[in-house]
N, CA and C of each residue as an Amber inpcrd file, in Angstrom:
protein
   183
 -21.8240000 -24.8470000  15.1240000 -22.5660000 -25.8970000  15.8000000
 -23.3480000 -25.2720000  16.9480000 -24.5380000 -25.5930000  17.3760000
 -25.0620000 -24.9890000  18.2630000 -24.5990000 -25.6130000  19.7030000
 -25.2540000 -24.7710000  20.3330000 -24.3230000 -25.0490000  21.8410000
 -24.7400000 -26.3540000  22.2560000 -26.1720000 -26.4100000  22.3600000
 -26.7210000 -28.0800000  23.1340000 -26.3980000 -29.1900000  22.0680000
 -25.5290000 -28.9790000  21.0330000 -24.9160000 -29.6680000  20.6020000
 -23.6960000 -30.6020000  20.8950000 -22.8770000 -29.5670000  21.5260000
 -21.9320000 -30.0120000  21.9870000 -21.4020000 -30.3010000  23.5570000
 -21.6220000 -32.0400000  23.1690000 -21.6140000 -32.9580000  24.5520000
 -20.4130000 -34.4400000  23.8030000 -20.4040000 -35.3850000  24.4130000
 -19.6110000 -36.3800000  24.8230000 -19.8410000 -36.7320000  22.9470000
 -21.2380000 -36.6100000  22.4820000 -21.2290000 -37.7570000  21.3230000
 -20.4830000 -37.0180000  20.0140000 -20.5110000 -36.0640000  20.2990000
 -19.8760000 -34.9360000  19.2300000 -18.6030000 -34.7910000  19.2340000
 -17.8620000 -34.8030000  20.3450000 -16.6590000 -34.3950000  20.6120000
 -15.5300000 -35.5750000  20.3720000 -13.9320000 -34.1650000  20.3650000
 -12.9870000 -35.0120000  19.6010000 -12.6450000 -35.7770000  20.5490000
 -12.6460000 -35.4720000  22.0420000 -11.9460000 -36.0860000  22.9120000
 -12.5130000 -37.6360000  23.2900000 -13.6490000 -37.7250000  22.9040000
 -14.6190000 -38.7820000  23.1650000 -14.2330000 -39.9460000  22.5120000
 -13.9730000 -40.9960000  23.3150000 -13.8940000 -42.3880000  22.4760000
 -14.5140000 -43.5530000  23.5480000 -15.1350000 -44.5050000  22.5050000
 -15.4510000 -46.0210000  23.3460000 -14.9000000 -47.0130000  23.2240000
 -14.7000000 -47.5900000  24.4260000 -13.1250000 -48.3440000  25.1460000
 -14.9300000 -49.9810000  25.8330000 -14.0750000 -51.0110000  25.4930000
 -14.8000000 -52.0670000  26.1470000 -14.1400000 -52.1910000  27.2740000
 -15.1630000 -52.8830000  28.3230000 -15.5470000 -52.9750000  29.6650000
 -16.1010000 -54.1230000  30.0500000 -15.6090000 -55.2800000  29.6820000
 -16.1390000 -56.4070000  29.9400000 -17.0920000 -56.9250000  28.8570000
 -18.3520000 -56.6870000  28.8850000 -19.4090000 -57.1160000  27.3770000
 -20.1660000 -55.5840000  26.9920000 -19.3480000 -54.6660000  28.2040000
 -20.3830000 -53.4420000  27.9920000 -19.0550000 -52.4350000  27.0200000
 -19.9310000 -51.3710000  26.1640000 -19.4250000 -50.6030000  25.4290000
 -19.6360000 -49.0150000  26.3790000 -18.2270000 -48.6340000  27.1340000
 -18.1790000 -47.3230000  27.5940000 -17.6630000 -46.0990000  27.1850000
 -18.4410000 -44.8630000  27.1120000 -18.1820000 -43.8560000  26.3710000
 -16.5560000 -43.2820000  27.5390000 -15.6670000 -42.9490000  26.9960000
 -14.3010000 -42.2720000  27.4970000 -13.9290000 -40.8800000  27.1540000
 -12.9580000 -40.3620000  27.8190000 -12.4810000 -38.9270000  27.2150000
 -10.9240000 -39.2710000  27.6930000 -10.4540000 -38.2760000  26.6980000
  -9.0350000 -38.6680000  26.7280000  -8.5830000 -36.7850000  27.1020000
  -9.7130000 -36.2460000  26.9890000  -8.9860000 -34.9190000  27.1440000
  -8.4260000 -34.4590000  28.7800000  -7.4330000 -34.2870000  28.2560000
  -6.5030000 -33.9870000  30.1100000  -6.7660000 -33.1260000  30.9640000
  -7.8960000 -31.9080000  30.6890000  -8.1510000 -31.4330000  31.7770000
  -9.6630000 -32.1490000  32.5130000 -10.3130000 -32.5520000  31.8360000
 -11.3470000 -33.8000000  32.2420000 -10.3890000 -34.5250000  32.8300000
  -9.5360000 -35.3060000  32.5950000  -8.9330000 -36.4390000  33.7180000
  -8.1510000 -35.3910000  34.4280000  -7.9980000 -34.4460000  34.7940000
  -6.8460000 -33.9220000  35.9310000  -7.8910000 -33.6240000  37.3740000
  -7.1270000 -33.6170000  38.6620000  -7.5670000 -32.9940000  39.4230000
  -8.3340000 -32.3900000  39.5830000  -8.1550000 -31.1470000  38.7830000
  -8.9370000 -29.9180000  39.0290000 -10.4620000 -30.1060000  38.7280000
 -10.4620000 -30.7670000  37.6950000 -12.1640000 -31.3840000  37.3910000
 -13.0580000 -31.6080000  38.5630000 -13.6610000 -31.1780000  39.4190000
 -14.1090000 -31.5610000  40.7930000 -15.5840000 -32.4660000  40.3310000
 -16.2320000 -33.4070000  41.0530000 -17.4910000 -34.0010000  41.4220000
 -18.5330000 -32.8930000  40.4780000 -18.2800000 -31.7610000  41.9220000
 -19.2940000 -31.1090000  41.5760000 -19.5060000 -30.5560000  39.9230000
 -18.4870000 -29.9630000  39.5370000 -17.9100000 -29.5430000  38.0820000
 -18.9600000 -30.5080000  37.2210000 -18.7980000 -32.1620000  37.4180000
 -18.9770000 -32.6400000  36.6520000 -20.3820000 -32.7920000  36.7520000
 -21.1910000 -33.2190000  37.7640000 -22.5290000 -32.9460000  38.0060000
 -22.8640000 -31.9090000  37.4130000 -22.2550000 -30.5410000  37.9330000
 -23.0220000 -28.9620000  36.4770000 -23.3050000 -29.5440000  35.1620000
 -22.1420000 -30.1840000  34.7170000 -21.9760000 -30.4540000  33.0520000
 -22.7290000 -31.2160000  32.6570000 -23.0810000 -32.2910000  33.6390000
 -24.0630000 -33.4600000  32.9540000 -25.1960000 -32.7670000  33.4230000
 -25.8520000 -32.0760000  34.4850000 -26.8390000 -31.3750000  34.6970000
 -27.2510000 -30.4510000  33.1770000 -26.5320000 -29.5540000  32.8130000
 -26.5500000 -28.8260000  31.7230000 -26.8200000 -29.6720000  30.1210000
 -26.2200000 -30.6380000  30.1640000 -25.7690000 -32.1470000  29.2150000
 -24.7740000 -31.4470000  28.5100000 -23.7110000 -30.8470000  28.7430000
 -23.0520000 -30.1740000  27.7070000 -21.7990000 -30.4430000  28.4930000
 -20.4820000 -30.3270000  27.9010000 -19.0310000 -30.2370000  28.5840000
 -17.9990000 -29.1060000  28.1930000 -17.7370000 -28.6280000  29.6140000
 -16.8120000 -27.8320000  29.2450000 -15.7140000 -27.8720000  28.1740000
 -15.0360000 -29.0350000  28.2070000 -14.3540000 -29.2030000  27.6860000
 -14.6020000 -29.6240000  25.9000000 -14.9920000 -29.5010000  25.4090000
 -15.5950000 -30.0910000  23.6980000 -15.1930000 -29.3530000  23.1020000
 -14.3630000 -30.4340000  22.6730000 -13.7530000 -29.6180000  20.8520000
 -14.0270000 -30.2570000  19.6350000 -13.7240000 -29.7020000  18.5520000
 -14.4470000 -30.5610000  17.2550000 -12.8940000 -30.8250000  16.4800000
 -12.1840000 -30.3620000  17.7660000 -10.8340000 -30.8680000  17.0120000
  -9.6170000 -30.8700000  18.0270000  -8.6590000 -31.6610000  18.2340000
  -7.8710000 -31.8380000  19.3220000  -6.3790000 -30.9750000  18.6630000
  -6.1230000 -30.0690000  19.7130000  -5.2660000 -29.5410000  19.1500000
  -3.6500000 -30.0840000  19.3590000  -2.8860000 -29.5270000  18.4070000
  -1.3370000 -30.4000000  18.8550000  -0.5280000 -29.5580000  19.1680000
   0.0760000 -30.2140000  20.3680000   1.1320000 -29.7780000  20.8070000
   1.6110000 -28.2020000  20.5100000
């Protein structure tokens, strides 16, 4: 897959969760929701449109 490929709509971690009448894109992957993820981090990623974190497959345990 090419790189500017892989963002939120591609990925395994990605799911949409309702929000009242609106449809919001989510991630379930845990280092995206932990701490360490800073503001800035996330500004780079959407700056870039790409995420660190994207996999095309969630791994187990």
């Amino acid at each position: 897959m090419r790189e500017d490929e892989k963002n939120c709509a591609t990925c395994a971690h990605s799911f949409m969760e309702s929000e009242g009448l609106r449809l919001r894109q989510k991630c379930r992957s845990p280092e995206y929701n932990s701490p360490d993820y800073t503001s800035g981090m996330f500004m780079e990623d959407r700056e870039r449109g790409l995420c660190r974190f994207w996999t095309s497959e969630i791994q187990s345990g």
